[in-house]
Amino acid sequence: MSVTTTGQESVSATLTFAAPAAKVFAVLADPTTHAAIDGTGWVQEAADPAPLTAAGQIFRMAMHHAGHPDGDYETVNQVEVLDPPRAIGWLTGYEKDDGQLEFGGWIWRYDLAPHGPSETAVTLTYDWSAVPQRIRDYLQFPPFGPDHLADSLHHLAELVPARAGR
């Protein structure tokens, strides 16, 4: 496992595990698995369980964070990268009172590099380089501890074999 901070505005972790890239990608493209993958415990469940199949697709997640003003809240995510089975990523935001979607400028991205037919190196990157100053004024980045990405990749490595038979 390697965790690296690239510059001042992104952090990545890489883990290689015994699973083909297509099976790993299938788990990542299934929003119903995201709560089990999440290393913070903030993701509760998929509000939109449909598989992620296209860039621009919107999916919502039920969340909980003790530091959030509402405790329980919902995020709106927009698929930004979808290149099966090599890469998947999404922007995270929320729905404003007027129904418009607003994204904060951070992206979650998984890059998958096959190492033979049954092993894949997975790199998870959290990049906040596009976050505007008005958001940086009240949110600290990254908003989680350094172990979050590594924990998420370990959860993914445990989940893939369990989901492979589905």
Tab-separated table of N, CA and C in Angstrom:
chain	number	residue	atom	x	y	z
A	1	MET	N	0.856	-1.177	0.000
A	1	MET	CA	0.000	0.000	0.000
A	1	MET	C	0.889	1.224	0.000
A	2	SER	N	0.573	2.157	-0.879
A	2	SER	CA	1.284	3.427	-0.856
A	2	SER	C	0.259	4.552	-0.843
A	3	VAL	N	0.495	5.532	0.009
A	3	VAL	CA	-0.358	6.720	0.080
A	3	VAL	C	0.541	7.905	-0.217
A	4	THR	N	0.129	8.724	-1.173
A	4	THR	CA	0.951	9.873	-1.532
A	4	THR	C	0.096	11.126	-1.633
A	5	THR	N	0.681	12.232	-1.273
A	5	THR	CA	0.049	13.521	-1.495
A	5	THR	C	0.767	14.134	-2.683
A	6	THR	N	0.003	14.457	-3.718
A	6	THR	CA	0.595	15.063	-4.896
A	6	THR	C	0.285	16.549	-4.850
A	7	GLY	N	1.334	17.338	-4.713
A	7	GLY	CA	1.119	18.773	-4.569
A	7	GLY	C	0.402	19.058	-3.268
A	8	GLN	N	-0.353	20.103	-3.246
A	8	GLN	CA	-1.091	20.477	-2.044
A	8	GLN	C	-2.582	20.198	-2.179
A	9	GLU	N	-3.028	19.663	-3.337
A	9	GLU	CA	-4.457	19.615	-3.587
A	9	GLU	C	-5.001	18.263	-4.009
A	10	SER	N	-4.242	17.200	-3.769
A	10	SER	CA	-4.780	15.862	-4.012
A	10	SER	C	-4.005	14.860	-3.171
A	11	VAL	N	-4.656	13.743	-2.942
A	11	VAL	CA	-4.026	12.652	-2.218
A	11	VAL	C	-4.456	11.356	-2.902
A	12	SER	N	-3.532	10.403	-2.977
A	12	SER	CA	-3.803	9.134	-3.649
A	12	SER	C	-3.286	7.977	-2.812
A	13	ALA	N	-3.899	6.834	-3.016
A	13	ALA	CA	-3.416	5.589	-2.421
A	13	ALA	C	-3.538	4.503	-3.477
A	14	THR	N	-2.613	3.554	-3.450
A	14	THR	CA	-2.623	2.454	-4.410
A	14	THR	C	-2.508	1.138	-3.663
A	15	LEU	N	-3.294	0.179	-4.082
A	15	LEU	CA	-3.252	-1.171	-3.519
A	15	LEU	C	-3.412	-2.153	-4.668
A	16	THR	N	-2.586	-3.188	-4.679
A	16	THR	CA	-2.703	-4.248	-5.677
A	16	THR	C	-3.321	-5.458	-4.997
A	17	PHE	N	-4.350	-6.015	-5.636
A	17	PHE	CA	-4.985	-7.197	-5.062
A	17	PHE	C	-5.428	-8.167	-6.136
A	18	ALA	N	-5.733	-9.389	-5.702
A	18	ALA	CA	-6.032	-10.504	-6.604
A	18	ALA	C	-7.466	-10.443	-7.098
A	19	ALA	N	-7.661	-9.699	-8.182
A	19	ALA	CA	-8.958	-9.635	-8.841
A	19	ALA	C	-8.755	-9.017	-10.213
A	20	PRO	N	-9.464	-9.516	-11.204
A	20	PRO	CA	-9.364	-8.909	-12.525
A	20	PRO	C	-9.967	-7.499	-12.528
A	21	ALA	N	-9.424	-6.621	-13.364
A	21	ALA	CA	-9.876	-5.227	-13.420
A	21	ALA	C	-11.370	-5.125	-13.698
A	22	ALA	N	-11.906	-5.975	-14.561
A	22	ALA	CA	-13.336	-5.903	-14.895
A	22	ALA	C	-14.210	-6.150	-13.669
A	23	LYS	N	-13.805	-7.062	-12.803
A	23	LYS	CA	-14.594	-7.337	-11.589
A	23	LYS	C	-14.495	-6.176	-10.603
A	24	VAL	N	-13.316	-5.578	-10.489
A	24	VAL	CA	-13.148	-4.424	-9.610
A	24	VAL	C	-13.997	-3.272	-10.135
A	25	PHE	N	-13.929	-3.032	-11.439
A	25	PHE	CA	-14.694	-1.944	-12.035
A	25	PHE	C	-16.188	-2.142	-11.804
A	26	ALA	N	-16.674	-3.374	-11.947
A	26	ALA	CA	-18.107	-3.650	-11.750
A	26	ALA	C	-18.557	-3.272	-10.341
A	27	VAL	N	-17.728	-3.523	-9.344
A	27	VAL	CA	-18.065	-3.160	-7.966
A	27	VAL	C	-18.093	-1.633	-7.817
A	28	LEU	N	-17.112	-0.958	-8.402
A	28	LEU	CA	-17.063	0.504	-8.295
A	28	LEU	C	-18.216	1.172	-9.039
A	29	ALA	N	-18.685	0.559	-10.117
A	29	ALA	CA	-19.782	1.128	-10.908
A	29	ALA	C	-21.144	0.831	-10.310
A	30	ASP	N	-21.182	0.147	-9.184
A	30	ASP	CA	-22.427	-0.196	-8.485
A	30	ASP	C	-22.553	0.676	-7.240
A	31	PRO	N	-23.372	1.730	-7.278
A	31	PRO	CA	-23.481	2.623	-6.121
A	31	PRO	C	-23.919	1.927	-4.831
A	32	THR	N	-24.576	0.770	-4.935
A	32	THR	CA	-25.004	0.076	-3.721
A	32	THR	C	-23.822	-0.485	-2.930
A	33	THR	N	-22.621	-0.502	-3.526
A	33	THR	CA	-21.434	-0.992	-2.815
A	33	THR	C	-20.649	0.134	-2.144
A	34	HIS	N	-20.968	1.384	-2.454
A	34	HIS	CA	-20.134	2.499	-1.998
A	34	HIS	C	-20.094	2.651	-0.478
A	35	ALA	N	-21.182	2.353	0.210
A	35	ALA	CA	-21.161	2.435	1.678
A	35	ALA	C	-20.179	1.419	2.259
A	36	ALA	N	-20.128	0.230	1.669
A	36	ALA	CA	-19.212	-0.809	2.162
A	36	ALA	C	-17.759	-0.475	1.830
A	37	ILE	N	-17.525	0.260	0.750
A	37	ILE	CA	-16.165	0.641	0.361
A	37	ILE	C	-15.656	1.807	1.205
A	38	ASP	N	-16.514	2.762	1.505
A	38	ASP	CA	-16.136	4.010	2.175
A	38	ASP	C	-15.336	3.772	3.454
A	39	GLY	N	-14.212	4.450	3.558
A	39	GLY	CA	-13.342	4.311	4.716
A	39	GLY	C	-13.664	5.248	5.866
A	40	THR	N	-14.593	6.184	5.662
A	40	THR	CA	-14.939	7.135	6.730
A	40	THR	C	-16.182	6.739	7.511
A	41	GLY	N	-17.051	5.952	6.900
A	41	GLY	CA	-18.336	5.632	7.516
A	41	GLY	C	-19.399	6.682	7.233
A	42	TRP	N	-19.088	7.681	6.428
A	42	TRP	CA	-20.055	8.745	6.122
A	42	TRP	C	-21.115	8.293	5.128
A	43	VAL	N	-20.727	7.458	4.133
A	43	VAL	CA	-21.677	6.998	3.122
A	43	VAL	C	-22.589	5.963	3.771
A	44	GLN	N	-23.904	6.199	3.707
A	44	GLN	CA	-24.865	5.302	4.338
A	44	GLN	C	-25.488	4.322	3.351
A	45	GLU	N	-26.000	4.834	2.232
A	45	GLU	CA	-26.584	3.953	1.220
A	45	GLU	C	-26.824	4.737	-0.063
A	46	ALA	N	-26.991	3.986	-1.141
A	46	ALA	CA	-27.266	4.607	-2.437
A	46	ALA	C	-28.737	5.008	-2.493
A	47	ALA	N	-28.996	6.274	-2.774
A	47	ALA	CA	-30.364	6.724	-3.012
A	47	ALA	C	-30.767	6.399	-4.450
A	48	ASP	N	-29.776	6.286	-5.333
A	48	ASP	CA	-29.965	5.884	-6.728
A	48	ASP	C	-29.125	4.636	-6.965
A	49	PRO	N	-29.753	3.443	-6.941
A	49	PRO	CA	-28.973	2.209	-7.027
A	49	PRO	C	-28.580	1.778	-8.441
A	50	ALA	N	-28.988	2.491	-9.479
A	50	ALA	CA	-28.678	2.075	-10.848
A	50	ALA	C	-27.170	2.088	-11.084
A	51	PRO	N	-26.665	1.097	-11.804
A	51	PRO	CA	-25.223	1.067	-12.110
A	51	PRO	C	-24.787	2.323	-12.869
A	52	LEU	N	-23.542	2.694	-12.686
A	52	LEU	CA	-22.967	3.854	-13.368
A	52	LEU	C	-22.531	3.404	-14.751
A	53	THR	N	-23.141	4.013	-15.781
A	53	THR	CA	-22.921	3.538	-17.146
A	53	THR	C	-22.493	4.622	-18.122
A	54	ALA	N	-22.517	5.898	-17.723
A	54	ALA	CA	-22.189	6.956	-18.679
A	54	ALA	C	-21.651	8.197	-17.977
A	55	ALA	N	-20.698	8.850	-18.610
A	55	ALA	CA	-20.243	10.146	-18.109
A	55	ALA	C	-21.438	11.096	-18.129
A	56	GLY	N	-21.532	11.936	-17.105
A	56	GLY	CA	-22.653	12.853	-16.968
A	56	GLY	C	-23.795	12.304	-16.129
A	57	GLN	N	-23.808	10.992	-15.892
A	57	GLN	CA	-24.861	10.371	-15.085
A	57	GLN	C	-24.830	10.931	-13.662
A	58	ILE	N	-26.006	11.172	-13.113
A	58	ILE	CA	-26.153	11.669	-11.747
A	58	ILE	C	-26.581	10.511	-10.853
A	59	PHE	N	-25.954	10.414	-9.679
A	59	PHE	CA	-26.412	9.456	-8.674
A	59	PHE	C	-26.292	10.101	-7.299
A	60	ARG	N	-27.172	9.715	-6.408
A	60	ARG	CA	-27.251	10.325	-5.085
A	60	ARG	C	-26.912	9.295	-4.011
A	61	MET	N	-26.318	9.808	-2.932
A	61	MET	CA	-25.955	8.944	-1.817
A	61	MET	C	-26.475	9.548	-0.518
A	62	ALA	N	-27.057	8.705	0.323
A	62	ALA	CA	-27.436	9.121	1.675
A	62	ALA	C	-26.172	9.104	2.521
A	63	MET	N	-25.969	10.174	3.272
A	63	MET	CA	-24.740	10.362	4.034
A	63	MET	C	-25.067	10.674	5.492
A	64	HIS	N	-24.052	10.492	6.358
A	64	HIS	CA	-24.147	10.943	7.751
A	64	HIS	C	-22.771	11.419	8.192
A	65	HIS	N	-22.758	12.585	8.777
A	65	HIS	CA	-21.515	13.127	9.339
A	65	HIS	C	-21.899	13.946	10.557
A	66	ALA	N	-21.317	13.611	11.691
A	66	ALA	CA	-21.654	14.306	12.941
A	66	ALA	C	-21.368	15.798	12.859
A	67	GLY	N	-20.391	16.197	12.037
A	67	GLY	CA	-20.044	17.607	11.918
A	67	GLY	C	-20.885	18.365	10.902
A	68	HIS	N	-21.749	17.669	10.178
A	68	HIS	CA	-22.608	18.331	9.188
A	68	HIS	C	-23.769	18.997	9.931
A	69	PRO	N	-24.208	20.177	9.508
A	69	PRO	CA	-25.304	20.868	10.220
A	69	PRO	C	-26.565	20.024	10.387
A	70	ASP	N	-26.846	19.139	9.409
A	70	ASP	CA	-28.052	18.304	9.495
A	70	ASP	C	-27.762	16.890	9.985
A	71	GLY	N	-26.510	16.534	10.154
A	71	GLY	CA	-26.169	15.155	10.524
A	71	GLY	C	-26.362	14.232	9.334
A	72	ASP	N	-27.622	13.957	8.990
A	72	ASP	CA	-27.957	13.158	7.809
A	72	ASP	C	-28.188	14.111	6.644
A	73	TYR	N	-27.653	13.774	5.501
A	73	TYR	CA	-27.806	14.620	4.321
A	73	TYR	C	-27.638	13.753	3.078
A	74	GLU	N	-27.803	14.348	1.922
A	74	GLU	CA	-27.678	13.616	0.677
A	74	GLU	C	-26.702	14.338	-0.243
A	75	THR	N	-25.821	13.568	-0.876
A	75	THR	CA	-24.941	14.148	-1.882
A	75	THR	C	-25.482	13.807	-3.266
A	76	VAL	N	-25.167	14.676	-4.196
A	76	VAL	CA	-25.435	14.447	-5.606
A	76	VAL	C	-24.076	14.275	-6.257
A	77	ASN	N	-23.924	13.219	-7.018
A	77	ASN	CA	-22.648	12.921	-7.661
A	77	ASN	C	-22.850	12.861	-9.167
A	78	GLN	N	-21.891	13.375	-9.908
A	78	GLN	CA	-21.956	13.326	-11.359
A	78	GLN	C	-20.741	12.575	-11.882
A	79	VAL	N	-21.006	11.516	-12.656
A	79	VAL	CA	-19.921	10.731	-13.225
A	79	VAL	C	-19.134	11.627	-14.179
A	80	GLU	N	-17.863	11.748	-13.907
A	80	GLU	CA	-16.974	12.600	-14.692
A	80	GLU	C	-16.089	11.764	-15.614
A	81	VAL	N	-15.702	10.579	-15.159
A	81	VAL	CA	-14.818	9.678	-15.905
A	81	VAL	C	-15.462	8.303	-15.889
A	82	LEU	N	-15.609	7.701	-17.065
A	82	LEU	CA	-16.112	6.328	-17.143
A	82	LEU	C	-15.421	5.655	-18.330
A	83	ASP	N	-14.413	4.863	-18.036
A	83	ASP	CA	-13.604	4.188	-19.041
A	83	ASP	C	-13.405	2.741	-18.597
A	84	PRO	N	-14.455	1.899	-18.755
A	84	PRO	CA	-14.365	0.526	-18.274
A	84	PRO	C	-13.274	-0.259	-18.994
A	85	PRO	N	-12.525	-1.090	-18.333
A	85	PRO	CA	-12.416	-1.248	-16.886
A	85	PRO	C	-11.213	-0.501	-16.322
A	86	ARG	N	-10.867	0.649	-16.886
A	86	ARG	CA	-9.644	1.347	-16.483
A	86	ARG	C	-9.822	2.485	-15.500
A	87	ALA	N	-10.939	3.221	-15.606
A	87	ALA	CA	-11.081	4.400	-14.735
A	87	ALA	C	-12.544	4.754	-14.528
A	88	ILE	N	-12.827	5.236	-13.324
A	88	ILE	CA	-14.158	5.737	-12.991
A	88	ILE	C	-13.971	6.844	-11.954
A	89	GLY	N	-14.730	7.906	-12.094
A	89	GLY	CA	-14.615	9.008	-11.142
A	89	GLY	C	-15.845	9.888	-11.168
A	90	TRP	N	-16.086	10.584	-10.058
A	90	TRP	CA	-17.260	11.439	-9.965
A	90	TRP	C	-16.993	12.676	-9.129
A	91	LEU	N	-17.704	13.736	-9.499
A	91	LEU	CA	-17.728	14.973	-8.726
A	91	LEU	C	-18.813	14.835	-7.682
A	92	THR	N	-18.617	15.445	-6.524
A	92	THR	CA	-19.613	15.396	-5.457
A	92	THR	C	-20.141	16.790	-5.186
A	93	GLY	N	-21.458	16.874	-4.992
A	93	GLY	CA	-22.089	18.156	-4.706
A	93	GLY	C	-23.408	17.958	-3.990
A	94	TYR	N	-24.323	18.890	-4.241
A	94	TYR	CA	-25.617	18.841	-3.569
A	94	TYR	C	-26.656	19.529	-4.446
A	95	GLU	N	-27.917	19.326	-4.088
A	95	GLU	CA	-29.010	19.995	-4.778
A	95	GLU	C	-29.426	21.207	-3.968
A	96	LYS	N	-29.419	22.370	-4.613
A	96	LYS	CA	-29.798	23.611	-3.941
A	96	LYS	C	-31.319	23.669	-3.793
A	97	ASP	N	-31.798	24.592	-2.972
A	97	ASP	CA	-33.229	24.734	-2.727
A	97	ASP	C	-34.038	24.945	-4.001
A	98	ASP	N	-33.425	25.567	-5.015
A	98	ASP	CA	-34.141	25.818	-6.270
A	98	ASP	C	-34.056	24.641	-7.252
A	99	GLY	N	-33.480	23.504	-6.801
A	99	GLY	CA	-33.386	22.319	-7.638
A	99	GLY	C	-32.142	22.250	-8.493
A	100	GLN	N	-31.358	23.317	-8.540
A	100	GLN	CA	-30.118	23.313	-9.308
A	100	GLN	C	-29.054	22.485	-8.570
A	101	LEU	N	-28.215	21.834	-9.349
A	101	LEU	CA	-27.131	21.045	-8.767
A	101	LEU	C	-25.881	21.907	-8.693
A	102	GLU	N	-25.173	21.794	-7.579
A	102	GLU	CA	-23.907	22.512	-7.418
A	102	GLU	C	-22.851	21.526	-6.937
A	103	PHE	N	-21.710	21.553	-7.617
A	103	PHE	CA	-20.615	20.656	-7.277
A	103	PHE	C	-19.497	21.467	-6.655
A	104	GLY	N	-18.870	20.897	-5.627
A	104	GLY	CA	-17.903	21.644	-4.834
A	104	GLY	C	-16.526	21.782	-5.435
A	105	GLY	N	-16.223	20.997	-6.470
A	105	GLY	CA	-14.909	21.097	-7.082
A	105	GLY	C	-13.971	19.957	-6.722
A	106	TRP	N	-14.462	18.967	-5.969
A	106	TRP	CA	-13.601	17.825	-5.654
A	106	TRP	C	-14.095	16.607	-6.414
A	107	ILE	N	-13.153	15.728	-6.730
A	107	ILE	CA	-13.464	14.530	-7.505
A	107	ILE	C	-12.840	13.310	-6.831
A	108	TRP	N	-13.595	12.228	-6.863
A	108	TRP	CA	-13.111	10.911	-6.447
A	108	TRP	C	-12.826	10.140	-7.725
A	109	ARG	N	-11.651	9.549	-7.838
A	109	ARG	CA	-11.302	8.828	-9.066
A	109	ARG	C	-10.554	7.548	-8.714
A	110	TYR	N	-10.958	6.474	-9.383
A	110	TYR	CA	-10.280	5.187	-9.269
A	110	TYR	C	-9.654	4.867	-10.624
A	111	ASP	N	-8.354	4.582	-10.625
A	111	ASP	CA	-7.656	4.134	-11.829
A	111	ASP	C	-7.232	2.695	-11.608
A	112	LEU	N	-7.548	1.831	-12.560
A	112	LEU	CA	-7.280	0.402	-12.450
A	112	LEU	C	-6.225	0.007	-13.478
A	113	ALA	N	-5.174	-0.659	-13.019
A	113	ALA	CA	-4.096	-1.115	-13.899
A	113	ALA	C	-3.968	-2.627	-13.748
A	114	PRO	N	-4.404	-3.392	-14.759
A	114	PRO	CA	-4.280	-4.848	-14.678
A	114	PRO	C	-2.820	-5.274	-14.607
A	115	HIS	N	-2.559	-6.226	-13.752
A	115	HIS	CA	-1.241	-6.869	-13.660
A	115	HIS	C	-1.484	-8.340	-13.950
A	116	GLY	N	-1.676	-8.657	-15.219
A	116	GLY	CA	-2.027	-10.013	-15.598
A	116	GLY	C	-3.532	-10.191	-15.526
A	117	PRO	N	-3.996	-11.424	-15.757
A	117	PRO	CA	-5.438	-11.659	-15.840
A	117	PRO	C	-6.181	-11.633	-14.508
A	118	SER	N	-5.475	-11.767	-13.392
A	118	SER	CA	-6.191	-11.886	-12.121
A	118	SER	C	-5.630	-11.000	-11.017
A	119	GLU	N	-4.949	-9.931	-11.382
A	119	GLU	CA	-4.426	-9.016	-10.379
A	119	GLU	C	-4.549	-7.589	-10.918
A	120	THR	N	-4.944	-6.671	-10.034
A	120	THR	CA	-5.156	-5.285	-10.448
A	120	THR	C	-4.588	-4.340	-9.397
A	121	ALA	N	-3.854	-3.328	-9.865
A	121	ALA	CA	-3.429	-2.232	-8.994
A	121	ALA	C	-4.505	-1.157	-9.106
A	122	VAL	N	-5.059	-0.758	-7.973
A	122	VAL	CA	-6.114	0.246	-7.946
A	122	VAL	C	-5.575	1.480	-7.231
A	123	THR	N	-5.665	2.615	-7.897
A	123	THR	CA	-5.266	3.886	-7.309
A	123	THR	C	-6.516	4.724	-7.094
A	124	LEU	N	-6.741	5.115	-5.859
A	124	LEU	CA	-7.849	5.997	-5.493
A	124	LEU	C	-7.261	7.384	-5.261
A	125	THR	N	-7.815	8.365	-5.953
A	125	THR	CA	-7.349	9.745	-5.824
A	125	THR	C	-8.510	10.637	-5.415
A	126	TYR	N	-8.263	11.479	-4.438
A	126	TYR	CA	-9.191	12.534	-4.045
A	126	TYR	C	-8.503	13.846	-4.405
A	127	ASP	N	-9.103	14.594	-5.332
A	127	ASP	CA	-8.498	15.813	-5.857
A	127	ASP	C	-9.439	16.989	-5.584
A	128	TRP	N	-8.929	17.979	-4.867
A	128	TRP	CA	-9.739	19.157	-4.541
A	128	TRP	C	-9.185	20.426	-5.188
A	129	SER	N	-8.408	20.262	-6.251
A	129	SER	CA	-7.754	21.412	-6.873
A	129	SER	C	-8.732	22.402	-7.496
A	130	ALA	N	-9.945	21.981	-7.828
A	130	ALA	CA	-10.922	22.883	-8.451
A	130	ALA	C	-11.892	23.505	-7.437
A	131	VAL	N	-11.655	23.297	-6.145
A	131	VAL	CA	-12.549	23.856	-5.127
A	131	VAL	C	-12.356	25.377	-5.065
A	132	PRO	N	-13.454	26.135	-5.218
A	132	PRO	CA	-13.322	27.597	-5.155
A	132	PRO	C	-13.001	28.080	-3.734
A	133	GLN	N	-12.420	29.263	-3.661
A	133	GLN	CA	-12.006	29.826	-2.374
A	133	GLN	C	-13.170	29.957	-1.401
A	134	ARG	N	-14.362	30.284	-1.887
A	134	ARG	CA	-15.509	30.464	-0.990
A	134	ARG	C	-15.829	29.177	-0.217
A	135	ILE	N	-15.548	28.025	-0.798
A	135	ILE	CA	-15.747	26.758	-0.092
A	135	ILE	C	-14.549	26.468	0.807
A	136	ARG	N	-13.353	26.778	0.336
A	136	ARG	CA	-12.141	26.570	1.137
A	136	ARG	C	-12.163	27.421	2.413
A	137	ASP	N	-12.938	28.501	2.390
A	137	ASP	CA	-13.027	29.363	3.567
A	137	ASP	C	-13.712	28.684	4.742
A	138	TYR	N	-14.561	27.676	4.468
A	138	TYR	CA	-15.250	27.017	5.584
A	138	TYR	C	-15.046	25.507	5.646
A	139	LEU	N	-14.406	24.895	4.646
A	139	LEU	CA	-14.101	23.467	4.695
A	139	LEU	C	-12.597	23.264	4.617
A	140	GLN	N	-12.103	22.368	5.437
A	140	GLN	CA	-10.680	22.005	5.400
A	140	GLN	C	-10.512	20.840	4.426
A	141	PHE	N	-9.458	20.866	3.621
A	141	PHE	CA	-9.215	19.794	2.673
A	141	PHE	C	-7.878	19.142	2.953
A	142	PRO	N	-7.853	17.806	2.860
A	142	PRO	CA	-9.001	16.932	2.700
A	142	PRO	C	-9.809	16.857	3.999
A	143	PRO	N	-11.109	16.571	3.893
A	143	PRO	CA	-11.966	16.587	5.079
A	143	PRO	C	-11.958	15.282	5.879
A	144	PHE	N	-10.938	14.470	5.688
A	144	PHE	CA	-10.829	13.176	6.365
A	144	PHE	C	-9.367	12.920	6.677
A	145	GLY	N	-9.130	11.952	7.525
A	145	GLY	CA	-7.768	11.621	7.932
A	145	GLY	C	-7.009	10.872	6.851
A	146	PRO	N	-5.701	10.740	7.035
A	146	PRO	CA	-4.846	10.134	6.014
A	146	PRO	C	-5.128	8.660	5.749
A	147	ASP	N	-5.774	7.977	6.669
A	147	ASP	CA	-6.032	6.549	6.472
A	147	ASP	C	-7.272	6.262	5.624
A	148	HIS	N	-8.070	7.282	5.343
A	148	HIS	CA	-9.336	7.057	4.642
A	148	HIS	C	-9.160	6.342	3.303
A	149	LEU	N	-8.244	6.805	2.469
A	149	LEU	CA	-8.087	6.202	1.153
A	149	LEU	C	-7.593	4.766	1.257
A	150	ALA	N	-6.629	4.529	2.128
A	150	ALA	CA	-6.131	3.167	2.322
A	150	ALA	C	-7.239	2.254	2.843
A	151	ASP	N	-8.008	2.733	3.811
A	151	ASP	CA	-9.133	1.939	4.340
A	151	ASP	C	-10.122	1.605	3.233
A	152	SER	N	-10.435	2.587	2.392
A	152	SER	CA	-11.382	2.365	1.298
A	152	SER	C	-10.870	1.290	0.339
A	153	LEU	N	-9.586	1.340	0.005
A	153	LEU	CA	-9.041	0.335	-0.909
A	153	LEU	C	-9.029	-1.055	-0.284
A	154	HIS	N	-8.749	-1.138	1.004
A	154	HIS	CA	-8.810	-2.438	1.676
A	154	HIS	C	-10.243	-2.967	1.698
A	155	HIS	N	-11.225	-2.095	1.936
A	155	HIS	CA	-12.631	-2.512	1.898
A	155	HIS	C	-12.998	-3.010	0.501
A	156	LEU	N	-12.541	-2.296	-0.527
A	156	LEU	CA	-12.809	-2.708	-1.909
A	156	LEU	C	-12.197	-4.080	-2.182
A	157	ALA	N	-10.969	-4.293	-1.736
A	157	ALA	CA	-10.294	-5.579	-1.954
A	157	ALA	C	-11.053	-6.728	-1.292
A	158	GLU	N	-11.660	-6.465	-0.145
A	158	GLU	CA	-12.456	-7.493	0.537
A	158	GLU	C	-13.802	-7.711	-0.143
A	159	LEU	N	-14.358	-6.665	-0.708
A	159	LEU	CA	-15.696	-6.722	-1.287
A	159	LEU	C	-15.718	-7.392	-2.658
A	160	VAL	N	-14.695	-7.194	-3.456
A	160	VAL	CA	-14.708	-7.703	-4.832
A	160	VAL	C	-14.935	-9.208	-4.885
A	161	PRO	N	-14.204	-10.035	-4.147
A	161	PRO	CA	-14.469	-11.479	-4.230
A	161	PRO	C	-15.881	-11.853	-3.792
A	162	ALA	N	-16.415	-11.151	-2.807
A	162	ALA	CA	-17.756	-11.446	-2.316
A	162	ALA	C	-18.831	-11.099	-3.362
A	163	ARG	N	-18.562	-10.088	-4.187
A	163	ARG	CA	-19.532	-9.645	-5.194
A	163	ARG	C	-19.338	-10.336	-6.538
A	164	ALA	N	-18.233	-11.056	-6.707
A	164	ALA	CA	-17.889	-11.625	-8.013
A	164	ALA	C	-18.921	-12.650	-8.490
A	165	GLY	N	-19.558	-13.330	-7.575
A	165	GLY	CA	-20.525	-14.360	-7.956
A	165	GLY	C	-21.891	-13.812	-8.313
A	166	ARG	N	-22.094	-12.516	-8.189
A	166	ARG	CA	-23.433	-11.943	-8.455
A	166	ARG	C	-23.649	-11.638	-9.906
